[in-house]
Short mmCIF file of C-alpha atoms and ligand atoms in Angstrom, two decimals:
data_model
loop_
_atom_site.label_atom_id
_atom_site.label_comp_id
_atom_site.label_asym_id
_atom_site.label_seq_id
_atom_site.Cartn_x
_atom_site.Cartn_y
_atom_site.Cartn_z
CA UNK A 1 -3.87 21.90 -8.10
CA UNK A 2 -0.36 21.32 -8.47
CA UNK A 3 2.29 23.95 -8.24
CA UNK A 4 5.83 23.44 -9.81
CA UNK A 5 8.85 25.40 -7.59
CA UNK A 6 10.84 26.71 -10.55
CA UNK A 7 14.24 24.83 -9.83
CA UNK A 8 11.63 21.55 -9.09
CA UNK A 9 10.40 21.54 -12.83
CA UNK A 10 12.59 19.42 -14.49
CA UNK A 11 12.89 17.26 -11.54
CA UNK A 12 11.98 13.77 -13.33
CA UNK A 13 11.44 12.29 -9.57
CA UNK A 14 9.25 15.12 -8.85
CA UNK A 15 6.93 14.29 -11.83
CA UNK A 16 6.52 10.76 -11.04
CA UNK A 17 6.03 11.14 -7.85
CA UNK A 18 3.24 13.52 -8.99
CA UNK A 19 1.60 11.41 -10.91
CA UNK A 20 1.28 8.14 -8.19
CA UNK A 21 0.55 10.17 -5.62
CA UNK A 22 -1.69 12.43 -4.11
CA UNK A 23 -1.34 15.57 -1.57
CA UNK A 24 -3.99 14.80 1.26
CA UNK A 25 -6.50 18.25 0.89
CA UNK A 26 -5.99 20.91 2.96
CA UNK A 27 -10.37 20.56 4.53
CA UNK A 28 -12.26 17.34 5.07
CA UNK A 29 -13.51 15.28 2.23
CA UNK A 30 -17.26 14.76 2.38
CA UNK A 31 -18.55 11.52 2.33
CA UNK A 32 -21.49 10.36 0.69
CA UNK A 33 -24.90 10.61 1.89
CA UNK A 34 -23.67 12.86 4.77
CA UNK A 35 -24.77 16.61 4.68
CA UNK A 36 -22.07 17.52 7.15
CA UNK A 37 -22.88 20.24 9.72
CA UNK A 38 -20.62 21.61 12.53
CA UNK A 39 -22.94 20.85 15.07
CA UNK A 40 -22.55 16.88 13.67
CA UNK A 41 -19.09 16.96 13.58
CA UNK A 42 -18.89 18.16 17.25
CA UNK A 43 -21.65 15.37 18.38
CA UNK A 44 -19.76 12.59 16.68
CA UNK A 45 -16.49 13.99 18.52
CA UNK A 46 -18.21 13.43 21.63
CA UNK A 47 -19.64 10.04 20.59
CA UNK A 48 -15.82 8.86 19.76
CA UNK A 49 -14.14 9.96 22.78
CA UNK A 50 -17.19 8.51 24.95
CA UNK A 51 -16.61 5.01 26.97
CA UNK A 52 -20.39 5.27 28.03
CA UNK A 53 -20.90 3.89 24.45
CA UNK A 54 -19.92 0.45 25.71
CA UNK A 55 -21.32 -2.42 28.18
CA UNK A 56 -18.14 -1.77 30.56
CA UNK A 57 -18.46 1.92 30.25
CA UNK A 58 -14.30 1.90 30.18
CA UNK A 59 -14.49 1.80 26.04
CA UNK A 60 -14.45 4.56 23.29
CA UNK A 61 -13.46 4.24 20.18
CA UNK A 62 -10.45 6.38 21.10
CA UNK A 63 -9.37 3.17 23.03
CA UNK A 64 -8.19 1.73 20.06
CA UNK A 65 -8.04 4.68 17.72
CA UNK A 66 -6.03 7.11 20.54
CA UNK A 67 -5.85 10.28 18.29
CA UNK A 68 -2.84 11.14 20.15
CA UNK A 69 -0.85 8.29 18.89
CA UNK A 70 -1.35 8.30 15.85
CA UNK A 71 -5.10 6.89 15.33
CA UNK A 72 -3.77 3.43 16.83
CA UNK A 73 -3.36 1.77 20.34
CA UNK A 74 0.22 0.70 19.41
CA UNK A 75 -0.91 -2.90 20.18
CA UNK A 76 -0.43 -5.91 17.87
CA UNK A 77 -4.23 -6.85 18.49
CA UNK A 78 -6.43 -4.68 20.24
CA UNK A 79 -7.75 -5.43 23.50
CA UNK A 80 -11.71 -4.79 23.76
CA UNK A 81 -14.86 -5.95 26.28
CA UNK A 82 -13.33 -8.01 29.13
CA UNK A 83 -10.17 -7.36 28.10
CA UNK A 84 -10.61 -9.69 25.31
CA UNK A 85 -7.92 -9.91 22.41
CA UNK A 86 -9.54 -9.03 19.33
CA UNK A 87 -7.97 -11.09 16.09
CA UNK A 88 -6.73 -7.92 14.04
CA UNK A 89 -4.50 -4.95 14.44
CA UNK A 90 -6.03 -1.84 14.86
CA UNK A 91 -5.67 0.61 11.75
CA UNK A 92 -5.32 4.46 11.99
CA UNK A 93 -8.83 6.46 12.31
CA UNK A 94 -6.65 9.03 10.43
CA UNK A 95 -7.18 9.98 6.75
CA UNK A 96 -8.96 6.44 6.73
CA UNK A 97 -12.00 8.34 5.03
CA UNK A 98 -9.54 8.57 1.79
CA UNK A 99 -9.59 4.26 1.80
CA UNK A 100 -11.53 2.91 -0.88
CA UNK A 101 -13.33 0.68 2.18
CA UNK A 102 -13.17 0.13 5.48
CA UNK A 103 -11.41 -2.74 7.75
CA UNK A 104 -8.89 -5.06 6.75
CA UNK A 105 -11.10 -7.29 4.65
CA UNK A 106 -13.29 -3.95 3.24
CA UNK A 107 -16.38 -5.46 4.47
CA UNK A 108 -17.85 -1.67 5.55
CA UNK A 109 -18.52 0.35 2.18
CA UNK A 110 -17.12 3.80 4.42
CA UNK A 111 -17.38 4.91 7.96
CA UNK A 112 -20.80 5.17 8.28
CA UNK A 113 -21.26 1.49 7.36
CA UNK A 114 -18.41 1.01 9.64
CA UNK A 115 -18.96 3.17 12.95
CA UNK A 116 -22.27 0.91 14.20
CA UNK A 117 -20.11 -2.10 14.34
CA UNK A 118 -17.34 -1.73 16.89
CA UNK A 119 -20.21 -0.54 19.28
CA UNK A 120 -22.28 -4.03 19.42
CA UNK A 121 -19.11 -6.16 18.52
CA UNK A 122 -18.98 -8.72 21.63
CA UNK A 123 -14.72 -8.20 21.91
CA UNK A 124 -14.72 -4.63 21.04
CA UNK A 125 -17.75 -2.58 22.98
CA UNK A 126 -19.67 -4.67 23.64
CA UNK A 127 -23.52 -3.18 24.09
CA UNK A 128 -26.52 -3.29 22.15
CA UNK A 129 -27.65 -1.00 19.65
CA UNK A 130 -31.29 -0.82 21.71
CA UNK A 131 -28.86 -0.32 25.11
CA UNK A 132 -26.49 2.24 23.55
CA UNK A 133 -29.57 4.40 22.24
CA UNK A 134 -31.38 3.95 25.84
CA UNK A 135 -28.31 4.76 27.56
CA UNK A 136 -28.05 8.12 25.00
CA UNK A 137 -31.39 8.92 25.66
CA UNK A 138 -30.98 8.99 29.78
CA UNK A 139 -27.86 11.69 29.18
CA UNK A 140 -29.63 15.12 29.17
CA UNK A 141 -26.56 16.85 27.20
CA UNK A 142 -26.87 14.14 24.62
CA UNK A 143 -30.56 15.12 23.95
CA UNK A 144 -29.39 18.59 22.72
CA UNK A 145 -26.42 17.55 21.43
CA UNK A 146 -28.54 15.25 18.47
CA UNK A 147 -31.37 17.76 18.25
CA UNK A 148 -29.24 20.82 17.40
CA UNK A 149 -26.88 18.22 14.61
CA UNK A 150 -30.60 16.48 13.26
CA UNK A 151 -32.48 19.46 13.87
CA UNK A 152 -35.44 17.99 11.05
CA UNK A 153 -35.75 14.60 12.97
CA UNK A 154 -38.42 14.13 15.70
CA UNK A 155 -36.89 11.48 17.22
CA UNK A 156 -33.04 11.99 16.84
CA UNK A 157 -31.38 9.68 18.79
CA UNK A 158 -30.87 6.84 16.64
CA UNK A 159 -28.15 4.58 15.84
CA UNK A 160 -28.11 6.06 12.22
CA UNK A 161 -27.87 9.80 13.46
CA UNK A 162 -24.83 8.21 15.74
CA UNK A 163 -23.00 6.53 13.19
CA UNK A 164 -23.43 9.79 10.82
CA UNK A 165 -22.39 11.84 13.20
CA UNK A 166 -19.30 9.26 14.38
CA UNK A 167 -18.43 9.35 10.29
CA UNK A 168 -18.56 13.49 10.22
CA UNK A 169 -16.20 13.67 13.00
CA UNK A 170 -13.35 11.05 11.23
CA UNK A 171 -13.87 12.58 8.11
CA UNK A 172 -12.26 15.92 10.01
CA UNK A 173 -9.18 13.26 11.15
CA UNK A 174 -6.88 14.34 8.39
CA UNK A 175 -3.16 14.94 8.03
CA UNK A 176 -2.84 17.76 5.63
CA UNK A 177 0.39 19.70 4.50
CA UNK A 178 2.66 16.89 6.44
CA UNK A 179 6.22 17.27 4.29
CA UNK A 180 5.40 14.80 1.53
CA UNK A 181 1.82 16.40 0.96
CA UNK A 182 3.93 19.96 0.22
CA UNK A 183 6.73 18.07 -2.13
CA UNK A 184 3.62 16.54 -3.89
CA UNK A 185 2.55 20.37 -4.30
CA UNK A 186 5.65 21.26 -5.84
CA UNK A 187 8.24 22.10 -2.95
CA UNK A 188 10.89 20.39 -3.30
CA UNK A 189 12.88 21.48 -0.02
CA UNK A 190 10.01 20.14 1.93
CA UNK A 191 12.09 17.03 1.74
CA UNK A 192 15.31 16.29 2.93
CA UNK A 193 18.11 14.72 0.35
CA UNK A 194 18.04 11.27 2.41
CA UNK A 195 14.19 11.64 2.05
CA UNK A 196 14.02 12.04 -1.49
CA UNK A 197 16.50 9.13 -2.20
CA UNK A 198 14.41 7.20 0.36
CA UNK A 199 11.09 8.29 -2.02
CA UNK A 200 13.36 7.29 -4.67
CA UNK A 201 13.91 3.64 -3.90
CA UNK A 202 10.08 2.97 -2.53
CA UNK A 203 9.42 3.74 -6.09
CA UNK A 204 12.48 2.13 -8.13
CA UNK A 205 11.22 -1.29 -5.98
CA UNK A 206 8.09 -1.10 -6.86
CA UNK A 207 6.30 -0.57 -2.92
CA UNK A 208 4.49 2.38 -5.06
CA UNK A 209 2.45 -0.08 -7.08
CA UNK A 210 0.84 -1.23 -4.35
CA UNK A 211 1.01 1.88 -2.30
CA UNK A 212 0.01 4.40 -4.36
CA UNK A 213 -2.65 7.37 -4.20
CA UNK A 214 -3.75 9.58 -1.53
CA UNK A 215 -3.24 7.22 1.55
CA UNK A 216 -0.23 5.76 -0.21
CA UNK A 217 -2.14 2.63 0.24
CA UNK A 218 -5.82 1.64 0.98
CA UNK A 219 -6.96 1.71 -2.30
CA UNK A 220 -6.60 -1.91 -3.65
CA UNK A 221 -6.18 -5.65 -2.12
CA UNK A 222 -3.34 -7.94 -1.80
CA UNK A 223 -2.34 -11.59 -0.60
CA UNK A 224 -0.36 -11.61 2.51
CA UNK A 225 3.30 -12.58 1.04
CA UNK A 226 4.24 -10.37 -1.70
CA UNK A 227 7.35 -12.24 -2.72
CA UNK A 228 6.50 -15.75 -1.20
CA UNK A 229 3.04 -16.72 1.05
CA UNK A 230 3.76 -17.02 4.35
CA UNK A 231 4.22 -20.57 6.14
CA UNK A 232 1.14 -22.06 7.69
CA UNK A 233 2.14 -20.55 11.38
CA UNK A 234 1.80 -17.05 9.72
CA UNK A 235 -1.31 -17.87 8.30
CA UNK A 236 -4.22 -17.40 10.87
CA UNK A 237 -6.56 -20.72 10.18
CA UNK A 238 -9.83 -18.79 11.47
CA UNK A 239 -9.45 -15.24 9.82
CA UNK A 240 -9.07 -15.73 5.92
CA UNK A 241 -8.92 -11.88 5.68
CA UNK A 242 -10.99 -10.62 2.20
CA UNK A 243 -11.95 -14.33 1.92
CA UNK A 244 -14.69 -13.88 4.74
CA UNK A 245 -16.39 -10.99 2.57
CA UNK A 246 -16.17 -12.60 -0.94
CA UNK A 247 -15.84 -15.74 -0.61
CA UNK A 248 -13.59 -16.38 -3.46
CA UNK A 249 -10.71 -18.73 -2.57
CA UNK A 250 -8.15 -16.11 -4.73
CA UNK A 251 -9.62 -13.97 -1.67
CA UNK A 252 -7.69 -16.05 0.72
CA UNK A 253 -5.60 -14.21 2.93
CA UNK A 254 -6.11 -11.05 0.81
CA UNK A 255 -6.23 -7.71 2.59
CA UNK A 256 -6.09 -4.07 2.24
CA UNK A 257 -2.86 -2.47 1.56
CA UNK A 258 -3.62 0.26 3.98
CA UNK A 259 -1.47 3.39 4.55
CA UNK A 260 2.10 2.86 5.31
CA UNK A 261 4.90 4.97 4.32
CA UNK A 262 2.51 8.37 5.49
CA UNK A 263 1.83 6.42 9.36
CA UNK A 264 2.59 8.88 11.65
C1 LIG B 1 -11.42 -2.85 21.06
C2 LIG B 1 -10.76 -2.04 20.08
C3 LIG B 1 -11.59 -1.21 19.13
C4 LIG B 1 -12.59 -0.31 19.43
C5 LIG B 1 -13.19 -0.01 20.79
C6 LIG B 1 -12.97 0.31 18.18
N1 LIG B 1 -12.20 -0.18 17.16
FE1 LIG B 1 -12.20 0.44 15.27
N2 LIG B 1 -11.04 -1.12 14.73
C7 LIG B 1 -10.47 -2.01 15.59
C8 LIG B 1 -9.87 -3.10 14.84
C9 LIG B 1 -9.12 -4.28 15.43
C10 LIG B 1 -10.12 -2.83 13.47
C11 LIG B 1 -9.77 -3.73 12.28
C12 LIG B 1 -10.84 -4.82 12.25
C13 LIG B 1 -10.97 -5.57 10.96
O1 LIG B 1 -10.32 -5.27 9.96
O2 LIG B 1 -11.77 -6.52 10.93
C14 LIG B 1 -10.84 -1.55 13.43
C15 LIG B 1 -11.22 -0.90 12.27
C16 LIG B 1 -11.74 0.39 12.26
C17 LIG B 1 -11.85 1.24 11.09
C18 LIG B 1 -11.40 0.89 9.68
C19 LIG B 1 -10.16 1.62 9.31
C20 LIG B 1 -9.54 1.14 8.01
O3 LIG B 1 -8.56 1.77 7.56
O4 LIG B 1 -10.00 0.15 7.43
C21 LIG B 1 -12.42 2.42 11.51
C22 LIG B 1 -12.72 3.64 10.65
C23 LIG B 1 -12.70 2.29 12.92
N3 LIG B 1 -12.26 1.06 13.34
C24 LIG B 1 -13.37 3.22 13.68
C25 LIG B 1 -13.86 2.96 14.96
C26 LIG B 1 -14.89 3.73 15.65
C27 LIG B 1 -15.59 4.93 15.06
C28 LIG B 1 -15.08 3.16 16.87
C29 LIG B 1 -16.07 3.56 17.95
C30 LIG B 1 -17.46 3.53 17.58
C31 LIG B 1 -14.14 2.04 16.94
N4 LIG B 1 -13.46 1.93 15.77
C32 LIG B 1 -13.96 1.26 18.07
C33 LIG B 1 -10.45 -1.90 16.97
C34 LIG B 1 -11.36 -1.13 17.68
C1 LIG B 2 1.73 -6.42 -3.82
C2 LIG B 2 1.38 -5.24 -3.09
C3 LIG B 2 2.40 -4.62 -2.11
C4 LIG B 2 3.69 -4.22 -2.39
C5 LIG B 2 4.44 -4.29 -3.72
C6 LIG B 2 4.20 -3.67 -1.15
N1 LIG B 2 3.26 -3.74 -0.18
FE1 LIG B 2 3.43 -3.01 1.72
N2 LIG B 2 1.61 -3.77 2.17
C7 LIG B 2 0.77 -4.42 1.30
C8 LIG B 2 -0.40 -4.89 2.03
C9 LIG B 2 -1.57 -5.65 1.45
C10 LIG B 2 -0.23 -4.49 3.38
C11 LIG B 2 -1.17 -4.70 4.56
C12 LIG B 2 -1.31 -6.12 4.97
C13 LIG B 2 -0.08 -6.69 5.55
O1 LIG B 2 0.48 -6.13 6.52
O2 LIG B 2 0.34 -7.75 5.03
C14 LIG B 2 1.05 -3.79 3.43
C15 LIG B 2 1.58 -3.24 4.57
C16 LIG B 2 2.72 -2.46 4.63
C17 LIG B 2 3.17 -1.73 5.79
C18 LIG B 2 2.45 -1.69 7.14
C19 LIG B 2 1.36 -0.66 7.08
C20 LIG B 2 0.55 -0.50 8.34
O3 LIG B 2 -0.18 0.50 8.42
O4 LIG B 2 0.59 -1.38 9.21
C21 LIG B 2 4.33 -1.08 5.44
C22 LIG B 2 5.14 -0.16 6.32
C23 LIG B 2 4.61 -1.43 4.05
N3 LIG B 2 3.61 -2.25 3.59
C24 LIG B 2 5.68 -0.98 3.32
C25 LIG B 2 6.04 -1.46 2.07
C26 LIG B 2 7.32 -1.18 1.41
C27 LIG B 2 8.44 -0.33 2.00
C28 LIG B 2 7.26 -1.81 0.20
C29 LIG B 2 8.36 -1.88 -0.86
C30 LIG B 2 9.63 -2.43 -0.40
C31 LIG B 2 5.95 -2.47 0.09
N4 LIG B 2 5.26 -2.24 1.25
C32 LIG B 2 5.50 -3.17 -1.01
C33 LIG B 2 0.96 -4.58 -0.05
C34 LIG B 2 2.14 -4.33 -0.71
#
């Protein structure tokens, strides 16, 4: 729904603004395949915020994704299992249920594809699927914790019922109403002057055709290089980006235009 202020309806910025963007909703999205339940949401808050959940027991996914800071660990590349230096920045847990796939290269269809990983990745968590789930099982809390949020399972702690439950809690990790979302819906004063002329240029240089839509960003691919490709020193040799999914060499160093100009 979009509501025009009176003295913002002939605003031509306004309007096409409007019609590249979108106002993050005010309640979380749902995500397919996931009947989402309270009692989920509040198990896969536990799960994320739980450094049990890896080999070292010293890493959550809140290591990397510190909601406090923005969904990021303000790190160039993330440090994981034995301290070890993962190849890739970190992106925001926030409103990344609104990108049309998940990591850099897409390679996870949405955050349930995408929660199991981190937890068995060697530089990130490090433990076994079998080991996390045996681990799970030996916490009494846990035990009610999956039985009240998969109440029709008779055996609910399983890596699945995690990784739902993991994807129900991010899909709450939104950013409604922030200044832009209320301009979007018509308010005009929810931006300053500078801002608007800011808004202004981001779309008269054409940042908006790439970053565009509800994350402004996240919803297509792009080489690395958007005037010119890199040199070879910018250009990792090992980590091809969308190229390791596809394998098409137009797919080298391609990635995800994720959310930018709405980062907190
Ligand atoms: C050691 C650091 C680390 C830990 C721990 C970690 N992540 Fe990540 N996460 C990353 C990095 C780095 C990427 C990007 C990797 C890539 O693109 O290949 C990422 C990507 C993601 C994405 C994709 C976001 C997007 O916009 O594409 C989500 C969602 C996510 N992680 C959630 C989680 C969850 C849930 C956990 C816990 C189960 C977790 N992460 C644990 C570092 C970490
Ligand atoms: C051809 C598509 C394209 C255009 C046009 C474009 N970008 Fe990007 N942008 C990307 C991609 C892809 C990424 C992520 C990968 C990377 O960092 O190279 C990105 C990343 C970013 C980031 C970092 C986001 C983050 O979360 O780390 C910012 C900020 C940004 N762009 C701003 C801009 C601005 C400002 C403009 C206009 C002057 C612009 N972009 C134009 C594709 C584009």
């Amino acid at each position: 729904m979009v509501v025009i202020a009176a003295d913002a309806a002939d605003d031509p910025l306004m309007k096409q603004v409007q019609a590249t963007f979108e106002p993050i909703p005010l309640t979380p999205p749902t995500i397919k395949g996931i009947a989402s339940t309270p009692a989920m949401v509040n198990l896969g808050k536990a799960l994320y915020f739980d450094p049990r959940l890896s080999q070292s027991h010293n890493i959550s996914c809140n290591t990397c994704h510190q909601i406090g800071l923005g969904g990021v660990d303000m790190l160039p590349n993330s440090i994981g299992h034995k301290w070890q230096h993962g190849g890739r920045n970190a992106p925001t847990a926030l409103n990344a249920v609104f990108n049309v796939a998940q990591f850099w290269d897409g390679r996870a269809a949405d955050l349930k594809a995408q929660a199991g990983g981190p937890i068995q990745n060697p530089i990130e968590m490090g433990i076994t699927h079998e080991h996390a789930i045996q681990m799970l099982k030996g916490i009494p809390g846990y035990s009610k914790l999956f039985e009240v949020a998969f109440a029709k399972d008779s055996d609910p702690i399983t890596m699945a019922n995690a990784a739902t439950a993991i994807a129900a809690f991010e899909a709450t990790l939104i950013t409604p109403n922030a200044p832009f979302d209320k301009y979007l819906r018509g308010d005009q004063a929810a931006l300053t002057p500078e801002q608007r002329n800011g808004l202004q240029l981001f779309m008269d240089k054409g940042c908006s055709s790439c970053h565009a839509g509800i994350n402004v960003g996240g919803q297509m691919y792009a080489p690395f290089g958007v005037v010119e490709k890199p040199g070879a020193d910018f250009l990792p040799p090992d980590d091809k980006g969308r190229f390791q999914v596809t394998h098409t060499v137009s797919d080298e160093y391609v990635s995800a235009s994720l959310r930018s100009a709405t980062s907190p």
